[in-house]
Coordinates of C-alpha atoms and ligand atoms in Angstrom, one line a residue:
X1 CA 11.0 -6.1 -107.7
X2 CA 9.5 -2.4 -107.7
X3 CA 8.9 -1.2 -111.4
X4 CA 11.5 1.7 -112.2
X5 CA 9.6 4.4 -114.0
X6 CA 11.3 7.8 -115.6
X7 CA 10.9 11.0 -114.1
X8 CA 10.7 14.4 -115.4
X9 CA 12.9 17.0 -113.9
X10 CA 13.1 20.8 -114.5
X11 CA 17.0 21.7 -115.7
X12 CA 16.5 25.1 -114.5
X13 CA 15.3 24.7 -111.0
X14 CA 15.0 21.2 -110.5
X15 CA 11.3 20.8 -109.4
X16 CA 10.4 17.0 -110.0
X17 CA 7.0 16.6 -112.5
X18 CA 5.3 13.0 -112.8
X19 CA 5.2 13.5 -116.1
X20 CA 6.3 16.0 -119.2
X21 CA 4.9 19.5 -119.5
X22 CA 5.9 22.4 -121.7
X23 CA 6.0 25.0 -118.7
X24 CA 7.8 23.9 -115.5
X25 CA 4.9 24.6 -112.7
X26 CA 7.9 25.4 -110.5
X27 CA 10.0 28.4 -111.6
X28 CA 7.4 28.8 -115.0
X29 CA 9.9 28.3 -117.3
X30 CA 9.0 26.9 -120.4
X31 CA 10.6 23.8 -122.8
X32 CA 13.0 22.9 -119.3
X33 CA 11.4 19.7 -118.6
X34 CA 13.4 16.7 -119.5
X35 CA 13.4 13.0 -118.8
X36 CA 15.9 11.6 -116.2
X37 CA 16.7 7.8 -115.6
X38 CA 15.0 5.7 -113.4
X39 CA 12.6 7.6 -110.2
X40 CA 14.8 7.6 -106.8
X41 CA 13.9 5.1 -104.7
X42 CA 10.8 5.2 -102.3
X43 CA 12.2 6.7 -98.4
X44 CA 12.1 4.2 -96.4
X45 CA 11.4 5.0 -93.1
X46 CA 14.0 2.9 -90.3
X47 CA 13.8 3.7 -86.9
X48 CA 16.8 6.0 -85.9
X49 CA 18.8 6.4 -83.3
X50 CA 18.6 9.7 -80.7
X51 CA 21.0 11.8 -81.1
X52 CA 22.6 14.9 -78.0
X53 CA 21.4 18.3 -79.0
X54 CA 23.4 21.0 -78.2
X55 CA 23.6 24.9 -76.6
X56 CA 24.4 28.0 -78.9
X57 CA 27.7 28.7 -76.9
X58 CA 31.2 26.1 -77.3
X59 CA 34.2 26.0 -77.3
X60 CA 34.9 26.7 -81.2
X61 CA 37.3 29.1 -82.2
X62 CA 37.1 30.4 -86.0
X63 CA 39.5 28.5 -88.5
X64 CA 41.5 31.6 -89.9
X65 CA 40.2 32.4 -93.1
X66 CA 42.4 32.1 -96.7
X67 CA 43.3 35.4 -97.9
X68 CA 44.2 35.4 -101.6
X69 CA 45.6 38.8 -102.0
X70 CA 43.1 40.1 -104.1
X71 CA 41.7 42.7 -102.3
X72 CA 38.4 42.9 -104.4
X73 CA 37.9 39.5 -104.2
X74 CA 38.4 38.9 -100.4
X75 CA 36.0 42.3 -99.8
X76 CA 33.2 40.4 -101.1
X77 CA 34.0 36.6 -99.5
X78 CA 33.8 38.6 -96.1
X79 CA 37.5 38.5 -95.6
X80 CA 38.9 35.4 -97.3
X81 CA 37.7 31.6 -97.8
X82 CA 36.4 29.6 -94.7
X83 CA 38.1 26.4 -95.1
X84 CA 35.5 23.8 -95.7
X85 CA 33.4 26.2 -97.3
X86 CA 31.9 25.6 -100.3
X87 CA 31.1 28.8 -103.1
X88 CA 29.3 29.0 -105.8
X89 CA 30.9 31.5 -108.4
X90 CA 27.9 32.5 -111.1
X91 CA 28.0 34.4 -114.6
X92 CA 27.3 34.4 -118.5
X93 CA 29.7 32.6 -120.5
X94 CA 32.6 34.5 -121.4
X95 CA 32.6 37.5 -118.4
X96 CA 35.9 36.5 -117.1
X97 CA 34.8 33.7 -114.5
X98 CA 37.8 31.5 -115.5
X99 CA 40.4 34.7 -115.7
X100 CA 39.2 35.7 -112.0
X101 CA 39.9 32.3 -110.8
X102 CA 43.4 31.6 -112.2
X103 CA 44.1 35.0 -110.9
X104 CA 43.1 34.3 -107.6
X105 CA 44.7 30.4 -108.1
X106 CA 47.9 31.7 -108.4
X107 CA 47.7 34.6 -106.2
X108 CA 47.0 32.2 -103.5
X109 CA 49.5 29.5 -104.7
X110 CA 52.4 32.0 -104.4
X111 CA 52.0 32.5 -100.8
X112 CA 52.3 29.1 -100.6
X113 CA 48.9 26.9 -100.4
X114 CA 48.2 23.9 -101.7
X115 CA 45.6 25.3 -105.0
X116 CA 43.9 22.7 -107.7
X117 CA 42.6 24.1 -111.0
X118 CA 39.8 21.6 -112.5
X119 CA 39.0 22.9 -115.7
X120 CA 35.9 19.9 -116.9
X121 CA 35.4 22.7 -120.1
X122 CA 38.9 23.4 -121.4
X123 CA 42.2 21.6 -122.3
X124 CA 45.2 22.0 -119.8
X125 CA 46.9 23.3 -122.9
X126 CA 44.5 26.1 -122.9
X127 CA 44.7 27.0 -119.3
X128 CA 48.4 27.4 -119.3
X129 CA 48.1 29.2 -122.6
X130 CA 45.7 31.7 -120.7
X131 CA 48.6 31.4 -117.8
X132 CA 51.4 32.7 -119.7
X133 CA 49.5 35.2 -121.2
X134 CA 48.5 36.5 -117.6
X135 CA 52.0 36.1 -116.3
X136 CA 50.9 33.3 -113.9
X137 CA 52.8 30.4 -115.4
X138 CA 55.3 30.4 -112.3
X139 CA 53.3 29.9 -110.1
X140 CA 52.9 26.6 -108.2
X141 CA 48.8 25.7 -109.1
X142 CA 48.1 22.2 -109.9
X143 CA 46.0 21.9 -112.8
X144 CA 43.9 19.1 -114.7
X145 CA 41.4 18.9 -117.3
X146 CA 38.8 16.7 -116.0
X147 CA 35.4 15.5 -115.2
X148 CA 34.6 12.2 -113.0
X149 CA 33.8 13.8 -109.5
X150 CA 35.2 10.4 -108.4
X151 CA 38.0 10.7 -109.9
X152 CA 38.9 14.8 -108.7
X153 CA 38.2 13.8 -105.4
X154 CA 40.9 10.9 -104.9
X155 CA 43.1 12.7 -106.9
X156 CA 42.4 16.1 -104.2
X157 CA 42.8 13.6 -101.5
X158 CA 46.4 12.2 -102.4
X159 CA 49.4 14.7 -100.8
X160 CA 48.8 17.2 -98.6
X161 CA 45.7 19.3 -98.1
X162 CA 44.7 21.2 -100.9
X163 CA 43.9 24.8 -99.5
X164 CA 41.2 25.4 -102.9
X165 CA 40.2 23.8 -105.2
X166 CA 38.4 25.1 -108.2
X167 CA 36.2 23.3 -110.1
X168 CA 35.6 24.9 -113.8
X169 CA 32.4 24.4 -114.4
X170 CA 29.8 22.5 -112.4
X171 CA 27.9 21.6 -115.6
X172 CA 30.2 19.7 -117.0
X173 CA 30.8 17.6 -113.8
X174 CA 29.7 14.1 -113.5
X175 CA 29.3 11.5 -111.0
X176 CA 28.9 7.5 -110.9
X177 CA 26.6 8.7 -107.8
X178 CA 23.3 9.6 -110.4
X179 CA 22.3 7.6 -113.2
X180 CA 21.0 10.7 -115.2
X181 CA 23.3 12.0 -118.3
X182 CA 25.8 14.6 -118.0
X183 CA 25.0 18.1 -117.7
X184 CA 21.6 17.5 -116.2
X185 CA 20.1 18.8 -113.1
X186 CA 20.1 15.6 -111.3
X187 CA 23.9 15.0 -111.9
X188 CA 24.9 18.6 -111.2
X189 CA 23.0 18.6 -107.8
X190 CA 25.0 14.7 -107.1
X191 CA 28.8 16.4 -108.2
X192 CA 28.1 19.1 -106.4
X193 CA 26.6 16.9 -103.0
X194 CA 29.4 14.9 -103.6
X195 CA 32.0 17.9 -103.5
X196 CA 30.6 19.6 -100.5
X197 CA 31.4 16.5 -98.6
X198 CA 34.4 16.4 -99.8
X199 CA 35.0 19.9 -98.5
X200 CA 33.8 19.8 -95.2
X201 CA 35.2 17.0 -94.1
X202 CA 38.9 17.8 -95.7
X203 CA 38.6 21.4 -95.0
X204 CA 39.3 22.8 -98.3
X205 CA 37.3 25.4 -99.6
X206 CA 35.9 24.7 -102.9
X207 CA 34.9 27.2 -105.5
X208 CA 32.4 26.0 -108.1
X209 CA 32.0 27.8 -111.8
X210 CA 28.5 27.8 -112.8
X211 CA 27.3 29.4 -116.4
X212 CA 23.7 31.1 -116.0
X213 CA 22.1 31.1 -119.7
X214 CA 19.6 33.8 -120.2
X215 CA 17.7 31.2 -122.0
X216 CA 18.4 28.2 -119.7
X217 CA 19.6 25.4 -122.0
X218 CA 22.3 24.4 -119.2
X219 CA 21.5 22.7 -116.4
X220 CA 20.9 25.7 -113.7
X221 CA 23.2 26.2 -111.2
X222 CA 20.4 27.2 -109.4
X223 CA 19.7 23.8 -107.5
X224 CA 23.3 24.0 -106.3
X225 CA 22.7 27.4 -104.8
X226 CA 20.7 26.5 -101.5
X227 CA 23.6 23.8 -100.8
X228 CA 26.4 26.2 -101.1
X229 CA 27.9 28.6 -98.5
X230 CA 28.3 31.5 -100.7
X231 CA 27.2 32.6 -103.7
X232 CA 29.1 35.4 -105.9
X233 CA 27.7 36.8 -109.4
X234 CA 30.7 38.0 -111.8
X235 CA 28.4 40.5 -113.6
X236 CA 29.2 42.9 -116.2
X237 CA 28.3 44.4 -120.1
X238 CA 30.2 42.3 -122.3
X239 CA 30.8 45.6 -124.2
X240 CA 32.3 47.3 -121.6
X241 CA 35.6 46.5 -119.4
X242 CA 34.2 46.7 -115.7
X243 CA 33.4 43.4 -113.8
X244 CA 31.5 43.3 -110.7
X245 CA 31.6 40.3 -108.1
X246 CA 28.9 40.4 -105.8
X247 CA 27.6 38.2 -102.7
X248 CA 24.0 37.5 -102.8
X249 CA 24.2 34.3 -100.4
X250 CA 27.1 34.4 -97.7
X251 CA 26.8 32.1 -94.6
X252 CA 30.5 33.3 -93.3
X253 CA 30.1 37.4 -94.2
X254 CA 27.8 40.9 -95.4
X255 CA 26.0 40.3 -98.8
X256 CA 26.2 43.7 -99.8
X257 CA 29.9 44.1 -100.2
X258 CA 30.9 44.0 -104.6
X259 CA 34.1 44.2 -105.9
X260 CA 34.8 45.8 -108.9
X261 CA 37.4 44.8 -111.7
X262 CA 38.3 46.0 -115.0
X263 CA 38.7 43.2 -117.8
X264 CA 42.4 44.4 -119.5
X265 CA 45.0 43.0 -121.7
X266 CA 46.6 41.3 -118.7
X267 CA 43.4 39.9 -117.3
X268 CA 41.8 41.5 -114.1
X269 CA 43.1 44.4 -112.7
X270 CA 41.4 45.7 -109.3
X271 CA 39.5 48.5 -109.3
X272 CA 40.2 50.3 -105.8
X273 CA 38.6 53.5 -106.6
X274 CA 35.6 53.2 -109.0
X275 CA 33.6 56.7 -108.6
X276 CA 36.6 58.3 -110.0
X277 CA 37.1 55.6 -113.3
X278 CA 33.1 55.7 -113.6
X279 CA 33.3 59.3 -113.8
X280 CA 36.6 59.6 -115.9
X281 CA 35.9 60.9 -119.2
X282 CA 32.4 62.7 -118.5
X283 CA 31.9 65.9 -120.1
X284 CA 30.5 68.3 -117.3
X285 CA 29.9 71.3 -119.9
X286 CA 27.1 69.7 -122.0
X287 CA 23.6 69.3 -120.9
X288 CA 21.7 66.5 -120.8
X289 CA 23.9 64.6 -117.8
X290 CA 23.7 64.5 -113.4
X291 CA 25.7 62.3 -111.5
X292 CA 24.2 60.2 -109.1
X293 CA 25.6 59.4 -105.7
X294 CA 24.6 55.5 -105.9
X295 CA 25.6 52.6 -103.8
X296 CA 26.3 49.4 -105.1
X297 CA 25.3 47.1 -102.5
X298 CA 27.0 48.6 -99.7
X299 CA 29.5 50.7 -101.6
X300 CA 29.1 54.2 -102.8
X301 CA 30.1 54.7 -106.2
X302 CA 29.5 57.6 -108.2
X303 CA 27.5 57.3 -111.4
X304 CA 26.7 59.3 -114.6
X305 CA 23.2 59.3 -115.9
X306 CA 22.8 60.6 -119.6
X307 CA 19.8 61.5 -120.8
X308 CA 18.8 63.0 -124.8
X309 CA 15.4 64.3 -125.0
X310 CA 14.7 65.3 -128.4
X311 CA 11.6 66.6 -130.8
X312 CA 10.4 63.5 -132.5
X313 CA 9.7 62.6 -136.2
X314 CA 7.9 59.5 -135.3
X315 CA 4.2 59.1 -134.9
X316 CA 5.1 57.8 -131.6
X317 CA 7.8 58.6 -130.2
X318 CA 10.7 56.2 -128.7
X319 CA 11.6 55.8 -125.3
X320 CA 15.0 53.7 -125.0
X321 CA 16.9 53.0 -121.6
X322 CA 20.3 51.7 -121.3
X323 CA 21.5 50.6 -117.8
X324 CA 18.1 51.9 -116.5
X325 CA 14.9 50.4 -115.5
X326 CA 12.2 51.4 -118.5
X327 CA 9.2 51.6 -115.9
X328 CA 11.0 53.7 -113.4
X329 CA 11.8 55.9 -116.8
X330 CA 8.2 56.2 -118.0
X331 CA 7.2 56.6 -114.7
X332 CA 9.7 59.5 -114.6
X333 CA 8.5 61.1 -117.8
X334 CA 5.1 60.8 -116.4
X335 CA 5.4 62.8 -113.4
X336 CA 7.5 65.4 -114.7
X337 CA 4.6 66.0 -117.3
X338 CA 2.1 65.7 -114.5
X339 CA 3.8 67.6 -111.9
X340 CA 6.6 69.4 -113.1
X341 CA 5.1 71.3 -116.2
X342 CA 7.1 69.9 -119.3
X343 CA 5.9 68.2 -122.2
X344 CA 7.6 65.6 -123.2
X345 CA 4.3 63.9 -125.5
X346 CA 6.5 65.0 -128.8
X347 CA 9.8 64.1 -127.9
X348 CA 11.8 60.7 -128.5
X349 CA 13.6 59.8 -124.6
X350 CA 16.5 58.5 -124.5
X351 CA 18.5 57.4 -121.0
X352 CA 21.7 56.0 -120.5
X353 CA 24.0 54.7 -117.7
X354 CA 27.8 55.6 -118.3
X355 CA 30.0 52.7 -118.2
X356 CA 27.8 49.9 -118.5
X357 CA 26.7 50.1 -115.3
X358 CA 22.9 49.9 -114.3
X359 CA 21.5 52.4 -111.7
X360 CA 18.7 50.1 -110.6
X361 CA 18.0 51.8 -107.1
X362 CA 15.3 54.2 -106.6
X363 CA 18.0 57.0 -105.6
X364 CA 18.5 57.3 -109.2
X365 CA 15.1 59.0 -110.2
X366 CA 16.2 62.1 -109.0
X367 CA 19.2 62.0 -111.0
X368 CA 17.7 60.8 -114.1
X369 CA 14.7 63.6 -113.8
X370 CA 17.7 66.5 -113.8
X371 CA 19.3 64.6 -116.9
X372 CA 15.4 64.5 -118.5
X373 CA 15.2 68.1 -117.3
X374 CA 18.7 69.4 -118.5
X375 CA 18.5 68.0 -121.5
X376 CA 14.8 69.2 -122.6
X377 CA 16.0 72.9 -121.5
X378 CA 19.5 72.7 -122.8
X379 CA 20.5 74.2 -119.2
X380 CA 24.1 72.6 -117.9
X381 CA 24.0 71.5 -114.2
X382 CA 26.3 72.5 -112.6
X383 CA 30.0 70.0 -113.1
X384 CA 30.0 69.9 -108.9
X385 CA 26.8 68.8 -108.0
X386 CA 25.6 65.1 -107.1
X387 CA 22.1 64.1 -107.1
X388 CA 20.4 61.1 -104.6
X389 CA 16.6 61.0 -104.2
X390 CA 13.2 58.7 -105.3
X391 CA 10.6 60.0 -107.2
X392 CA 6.8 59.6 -105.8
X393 CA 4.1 59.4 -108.2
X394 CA 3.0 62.7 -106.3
X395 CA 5.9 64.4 -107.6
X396 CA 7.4 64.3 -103.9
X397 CA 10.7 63.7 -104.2
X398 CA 11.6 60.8 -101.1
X399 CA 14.3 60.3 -98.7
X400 CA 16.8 57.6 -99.5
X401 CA 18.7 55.0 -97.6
X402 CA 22.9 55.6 -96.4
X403 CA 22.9 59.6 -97.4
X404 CA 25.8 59.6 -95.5
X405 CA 27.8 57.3 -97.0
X406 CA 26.9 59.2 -100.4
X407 CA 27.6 62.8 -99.2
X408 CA 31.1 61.5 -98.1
X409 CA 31.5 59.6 -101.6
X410 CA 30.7 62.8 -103.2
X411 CA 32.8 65.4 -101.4
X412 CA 35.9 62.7 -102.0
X413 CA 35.7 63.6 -106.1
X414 CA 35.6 67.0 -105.4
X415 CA 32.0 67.5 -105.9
X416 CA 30.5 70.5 -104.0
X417 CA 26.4 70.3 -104.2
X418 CA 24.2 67.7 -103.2
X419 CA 20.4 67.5 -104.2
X420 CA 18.2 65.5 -102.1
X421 CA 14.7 65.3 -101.0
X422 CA 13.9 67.9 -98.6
X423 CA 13.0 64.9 -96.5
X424 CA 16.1 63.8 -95.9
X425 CA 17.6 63.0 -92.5
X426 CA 20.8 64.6 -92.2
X427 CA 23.3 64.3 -89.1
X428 CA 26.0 66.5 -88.2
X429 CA 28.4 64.2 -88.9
X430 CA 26.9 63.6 -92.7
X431 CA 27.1 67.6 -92.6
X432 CA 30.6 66.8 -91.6
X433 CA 31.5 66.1 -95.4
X434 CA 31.4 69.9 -96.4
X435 CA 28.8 69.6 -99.1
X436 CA 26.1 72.7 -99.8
X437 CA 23.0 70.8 -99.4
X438 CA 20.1 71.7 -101.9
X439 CA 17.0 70.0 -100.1
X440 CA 14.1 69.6 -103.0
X441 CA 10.3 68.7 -101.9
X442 CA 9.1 67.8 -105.3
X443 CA 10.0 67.7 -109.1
X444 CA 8.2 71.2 -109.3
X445 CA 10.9 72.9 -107.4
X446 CA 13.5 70.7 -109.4
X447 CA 12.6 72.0 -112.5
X448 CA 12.6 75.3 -111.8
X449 CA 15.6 75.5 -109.4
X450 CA 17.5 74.3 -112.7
X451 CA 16.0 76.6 -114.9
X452 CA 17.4 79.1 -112.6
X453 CA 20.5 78.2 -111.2
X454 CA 21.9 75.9 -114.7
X455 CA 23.9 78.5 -117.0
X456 CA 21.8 77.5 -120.5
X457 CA 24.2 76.1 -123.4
X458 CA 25.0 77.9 -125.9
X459 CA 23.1 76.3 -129.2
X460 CA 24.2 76.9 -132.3
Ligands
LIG501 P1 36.9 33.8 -119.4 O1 37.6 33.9 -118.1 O2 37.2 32.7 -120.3 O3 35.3 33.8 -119.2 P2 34.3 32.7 -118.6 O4 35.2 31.7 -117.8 O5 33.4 33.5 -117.6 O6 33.5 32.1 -119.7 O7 37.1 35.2 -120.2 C1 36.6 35.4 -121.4 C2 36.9 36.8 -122.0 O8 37.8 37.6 -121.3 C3 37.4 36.5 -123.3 O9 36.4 36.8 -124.3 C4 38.6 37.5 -123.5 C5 38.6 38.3 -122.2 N1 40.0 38.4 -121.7 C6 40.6 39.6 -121.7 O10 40.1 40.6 -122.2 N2 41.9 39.7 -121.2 C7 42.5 38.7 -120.7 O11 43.6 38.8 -120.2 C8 41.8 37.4 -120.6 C9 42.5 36.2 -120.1 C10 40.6 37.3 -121.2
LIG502 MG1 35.4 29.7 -118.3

């Protein structure tokens, strides 16, 4: 009889070790290695039988895809749920995973599909609680607080097709399939194996929950995510109200579609227009602030970029970033000192992204540098003017991808200006949006053409 031995397996990517380190060799995580039942037994090789390949072109056609009604949500799934499809729906605890998907649950039950909740992490109690709260309790989802894969699946399999079913969370699914506890890697990757099978040969889709720890104590949904058909993030700062779902793995659609969501009293409301909430509130006549035109994925959304830049009364002085990449900002600071003439050596920096939003693509240097810029002056740019541009360590300010799509964004609010590297490709029908286009070759001509053009604050 072949000796069972114990093998070590990383809970946050699931690399197999021979035996236990601190640091997984695999993803370099540390303290993630732990000791699962006995090893899986040795392949053995059989002789198979042949098998007919086939041509690229049948006779197929496209199942029609499950639309839920929520028009942010179906944006980012590529136009609804293929059925058989399996997603994986990722996100810290407590962003609103479990509020999207009743949403969607019921949205979809009410047009009349066949929708299973499987909450493994709350009470049905609680679910209905969060129901009635949402004004969902009428609708026809069938709902059950369970665990045992086994179990879910006969109970899926008994009446009529189920159109979705959501299972709430992967982690705290287990299977009689995989001798390892619950909550480990190894049973997580056999739940979810066992559901995908489920799903494509029922043809329900099936929408997985999976918590991503900063610090990954639970068993990473990561190992699930090259076995899934989709993969959405539900992203957002905890401290602020606006959601974002995003695709970054879609076999069945684009990956750079995001819908965007605002967390309210009555759950998640849509967010149709999200330049015009992101920009709501800003206060044009103070310096210190540009709007970016940004795209999110493959949306434009317009964006305020803050910036304070203040004499400091430290020995060194602070540079703090919110919603902004700190290298791209002390790279920033560096060329304007280098290029552009200021001195910022004495000053504390601080940047900030309005609305909890992060502005991680290069187009944003330009608009931070005119913040940095405004704010070190005290001249006010102007309330119409967008900004979209990367900044080279030359000082050369650098074309940017889709200006196009950001001109148009822009003249839709209203705005009037556009700054952009002198660079930039423009056709006639980007020139089509109406916007006075302020070409800029380098940070030197940024700084002065605000010094000139901005009308100063008046400082009291
Ligand atoms: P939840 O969906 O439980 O998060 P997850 O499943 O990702 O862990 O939502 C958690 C938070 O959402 C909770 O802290 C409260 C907030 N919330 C609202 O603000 N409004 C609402 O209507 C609901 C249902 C939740
Ligand atoms: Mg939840």
């Amino acid at each position: 009889m072949a000796k069972s031995r114990s093998f070590f397996v990383c809970q946050n990517c699931g690399a197999v070790a021979a035996r236990w380190q601190g640091r997984c060799e695999s993803c370099g995580d540390w303290n993630t290695i732990v000791e699962e039942g006995d090893s899986p037994a040795a392949a053995r090789v059989t002789r198979g039988r042949a098998f007919e390949l086939e041509g690229l072109t049948g006779d197929e056609r496209p199942a029609a895809r499950i639309v839920t009604g929520i028009g942010e949500f179906d944006r980012v799934t590529g136009g609804g749920f293929v059925p058989g499809s399996v997603l994986l729906l990722g996100g810290e605890p407590g962003i609103g995973k479990s509020t999207l998907l009743i949403q969607a649950c019921a949205a979809l039950a009410r047009r009349g599909a066949r929708v299973i909740y499987i909450s493994g992490e709350e009470a049905v109690a609680q679910v209905r609680l969060r129901a009635a709260r949402l004004n969902l309790a009428d609708a026809p989802v069938e709902l059950a607080s369970a665990t045992q894969v086994e179990d879910i699946l006969a109970t899926c399999a008994t009446g009529k097709r189920a159109a979705l079913i959501v299972i709430d969370s992967i982690q705290t699914m287990h299977t009689e399939a995989a001798p390892s506890a619950p909550g480990t890697v190894t049973q997580v990757r056999a739940s979810a194996q066992a559901l995908l099978r489920y799903a494509k040969t029922c043809g329900s889709t099936i929408i997985l929950v999976g918590h991503v720890t900063k610090d990954g104590q639970v068993a990473g949904p990561r190992v699930v995510e090259h076995m899934v058909d989709a993969v959405l993030s539900f992203e957002g700062d905890a401290a602020h109200h606006f959601r974002m779902l995003r695709a970054s793995k879609n076999r069945f659609g684009a990956t750079g579609e995001i819908g965007v969501f605002e967390m309210t009293g009555l759950g998640l409301a849509e967010v149709a227009n999200p330049s015009a909430i992101f920009l709501a509130g800003r206060d044009a006549s103070a310096p210190g602030a540009a709007v970016l035109a940004g795209l999110e994925g493959q949306r434009p959304i317009l964006i305020e970029i803050q910036a304070l830049v203040a004499p400091t009364s430290l020995g060194t002085p602070r540079r703090a970033v919110v919603g902004f990449d700190q290298n791209r900002l002390s790279m920033i600071l560096a060329v304007l000192e280098a290029h552009g003439g200021l001195k910022l050596g004495m000053h504390d920096v601080y940047l900030n992204v309005a609305g909890g939003l992060r502005a991680d693509e290069p187009a944003g240097d330009l608009a931070a540098a005119a913040a940095l810029v405004s704010s070190l002056t005290g001249a006010v740019l102007p309330a119409d003017q967008a900004f979209f541009g990367e900044i080279g360590l030359s000082g050369a300010i650098r074309p940017v991808i889709h200006a196009g799509m950001r001109l148009r964004e822009a003249a839709k609010l209203g705005f009037r200006q556009a700054v952009l590297a002198q660079a930039q490709q423009i056709n006639d029908d980007d020139r089509r949006a109406g916007l006075t286009l302020r070409p800029c070759a380098d940070v030197a001509q940024l700084v002065a053409a605000i010094a000139q053009t901005a009308p100063r604050a008046r400082r009291e």
